[in-house]
Structure formats: structure tokens, C-alpha cells
CSV table of C-alpha atoms in Angstrom, one decimal:
chain,number,residue,atom,x,y,z
A,27,MET,CA,0.0,0.0,-0.1
A,28,VAL,CA,2.8,2.3,1.1
A,29,VAL,CA,4.9,1.7,-2.3
A,30,THR,CA,1.8,2.2,-4.5
A,31,ASN,CA,1.0,5.7,-3.0
A,32,THR,CA,4.9,6.6,-3.4
A,33,LEU,CA,4.7,5.5,-7.0
A,34,GLU,CA,1.5,7.4,-7.6
A,35,LYS,CA,3.0,10.6,-5.9
A,36,ASP,CA,6.0,10.3,-8.0
A,37,LYS,CA,4.1,10.0,-11.1
A,38,ARG,CA,2.0,13.0,-10.3
A,39,ARG,CA,5.2,15.1,-9.4
A,40,SER,CA,6.9,14.2,-12.7
A,41,VAL,CA,3.7,15.2,-14.7
A,42,ALA,CA,3.6,18.3,-12.9
A,43,TYR,CA,7.5,18.9,-13.4
A,44,HIS,CA,6.9,18.3,-17.1
A,45,GLN,CA,4.1,20.7,-17.4
A,46,LYS,CA,6.2,23.5,-15.5
A,47,TRP,CA,9.0,22.7,-18.1
A,48,LEU,CA,6.6,23.3,-20.7
A,49,HIS,CA,5.2,26.6,-19.5
A,50,ASP,CA,8.7,27.8,-18.8
A,51,GLU,CA,10.0,27.1,-22.0
A,52,CYS,CA,7.0,28.9,-23.9
A,53,TRP,CA,7.7,32.0,-21.9
A,54,LYS,CA,11.6,31.4,-22.7
A,55,THR,CA,10.5,31.5,-26.3
A,56,SER,CA,7.8,34.7,-25.9
A,57,LEU,CA,11.0,36.2,-24.3
A,58,LYS,CA,13.3,35.5,-27.3
A,59,TYR,CA,10.9,36.9,-30.0
A,60,SER,CA,9.4,39.9,-27.8
A,61,SER,CA,13.1,41.0,-27.4
A,62,GLN,CA,13.6,41.3,-31.2
A,63,LEU,CA,10.5,43.5,-31.5
A,64,ASN,CA,11.4,45.6,-28.5
A,65,LYS,CA,15.0,46.0,-30.4
A,66,ASN,CA,13.1,47.2,-33.6
A,67,ILE,CA,10.4,49.4,-31.8
A,68,ASN,CA,11.2,52.2,-33.8
A,69,ASN,CA,11.0,50.6,-37.4
A,70,LYS,CA,8.7,52.4,-39.7
A,71,ASP,CA,6.8,49.3,-40.8
A,72,LEU,CA,5.9,48.2,-37.2
A,73,THR,CA,2.8,46.4,-38.2
A,74,ASN,CA,4.4,44.1,-40.8
A,75,LEU,CA,7.2,43.5,-38.5
A,76,CYS,CA,5.1,42.4,-35.5
A,77,HIS,CA,3.1,40.1,-37.8
A,78,SER,CA,6.2,38.5,-39.1
A,79,ILE,CA,7.7,37.9,-35.7
A,80,TYR,CA,4.3,36.5,-34.3
A,81,GLY,CA,4.4,34.1,-37.2
A,82,GLN,CA,7.8,33.2,-36.3
A,83,TYR,CA,6.9,32.7,-32.7
A,84,ILE,CA,3.8,30.7,-33.4
A,85,ASN,CA,5.8,28.4,-35.8
A,86,GLU,CA,8.8,27.8,-33.3
A,87,LEU,CA,5.9,26.8,-30.6
A,88,SER,CA,4.4,24.6,-33.0
A,89,SER,CA,7.4,23.0,-34.3
A,90,ARG,CA,8.7,22.3,-30.7
A,91,CYS,CA,5.4,20.7,-29.7
A,92,LEU,CA,4.8,23.2,-27.1
A,93,PRO,CA,1.1,23.7,-26.0
A,94,MET,CA,-0.7,26.8,-27.9
A,95,LYS,CA,-4.1,26.8,-26.6
A,96,ASN,CA,-5.7,28.7,-23.7
A,97,ASN,CA,-2.5,29.9,-22.5
A,98,ASN,CA,-1.3,33.4,-21.2
A,99,TYR,CA,1.5,33.6,-23.3
A,100,ILE,CA,-0.5,33.1,-26.3
A,101,GLN,CA,-3.1,35.6,-25.1
A,102,ILE,CA,-0.6,38.3,-24.4
A,103,TRP,CA,0.8,38.1,-28.1
A,104,GLU,CA,-2.7,37.9,-29.9
A,105,THR,CA,-3.7,41.2,-27.6
A,106,MET,CA,-0.4,42.8,-29.0
A,107,ILE,CA,-1.5,42.0,-32.6
A,108,ASN,CA,-5.1,43.2,-32.2
A,109,THR,CA,-3.6,46.5,-30.7
A,110,VAL,CA,-1.3,46.9,-33.6
A,111,LYS,CA,-4.0,46.2,-36.1
A,112,ARG,CA,-5.9,49.0,-34.7
A,113,GLY,CA,-3.1,51.4,-34.8
A,114,GLU,CA,-3.5,52.6,-31.5
A,115,HIS,CA,-0.7,52.3,-29.0
A,116,SER,CA,1.5,49.9,-30.8
A,117,ARG,CA,4.8,51.1,-28.9
A,118,MET,CA,3.2,50.5,-25.6
A,119,ALA,CA,1.7,47.2,-26.6
A,120,ILE,CA,5.2,45.8,-27.5
A,121,LYS,CA,6.6,47.1,-24.4
A,122,LEU,CA,4.0,45.5,-22.3
A,123,LEU,CA,4.6,42.2,-24.2
A,124,HIS,CA,8.2,42.3,-23.6
A,125,GLN,CA,7.9,43.3,-20.0
A,126,THR,CA,5.5,40.6,-19.3
A,127,SER,CA,7.9,38.2,-21.0
A,128,VAL,CA,10.8,39.2,-19.0
A,129,ARG,CA,8.9,38.8,-15.7
A,130,ARG,CA,7.3,35.4,-16.7
A,131,SER,CA,10.6,33.8,-18.0
A,132,SER,CA,12.7,34.6,-14.7
């Protein structure tokens, strides 16, 4: 009985560790691409640049088989893209995306 409980606890711990690792990897990837955006924040064609880097970010998540549904790291990128599409406060949205990625990836 004790051995069974220990094995179940170890299995749950392993699953939780793997989920945390995936979550951390997604935020590190977000930081990588938000840093590129932040470096080019004064680019004249900011809208196309945002869409291009967002596409690269989604492509990397997909190619590495990282989770992409119902997660904060996807939501913040989609919010930034929607803000840039409207043309309002694009630079602020990029800065917020980068700041969030920095905080979450630490």
C-alpha cells in the first residue's frame, strides 16, 4: 500500500514538473521574440514586423510541440497583434508584451 502511494506521488510529481517545464519553455520563447520586437520598436513598418515576428513565434511553438491553446503567453501576443492592427498604442503594446515576457520567464 505504501509503495503504491509513493509511486503515484512520484508520477504526479513527474507530470507536474513536465508541465512546469513546458510552461517555462513557452515563456522563454516569448521573451526571445519579444526582445526582437523591442529592439526594432522604432521601425517604420511596425505592423508588418509584428505580424512577421508573431508568425515566427507561433511557428517555433508549433515545431517544438509546445502547448498553444488557452495559455497566457498566447493571449498576450494576440492582444498585442490586435492592438497593432487597430493602430493605437502599438509601441506600448510591444513594451507590455516584452515586460510580461521578462517577468514570466525569470
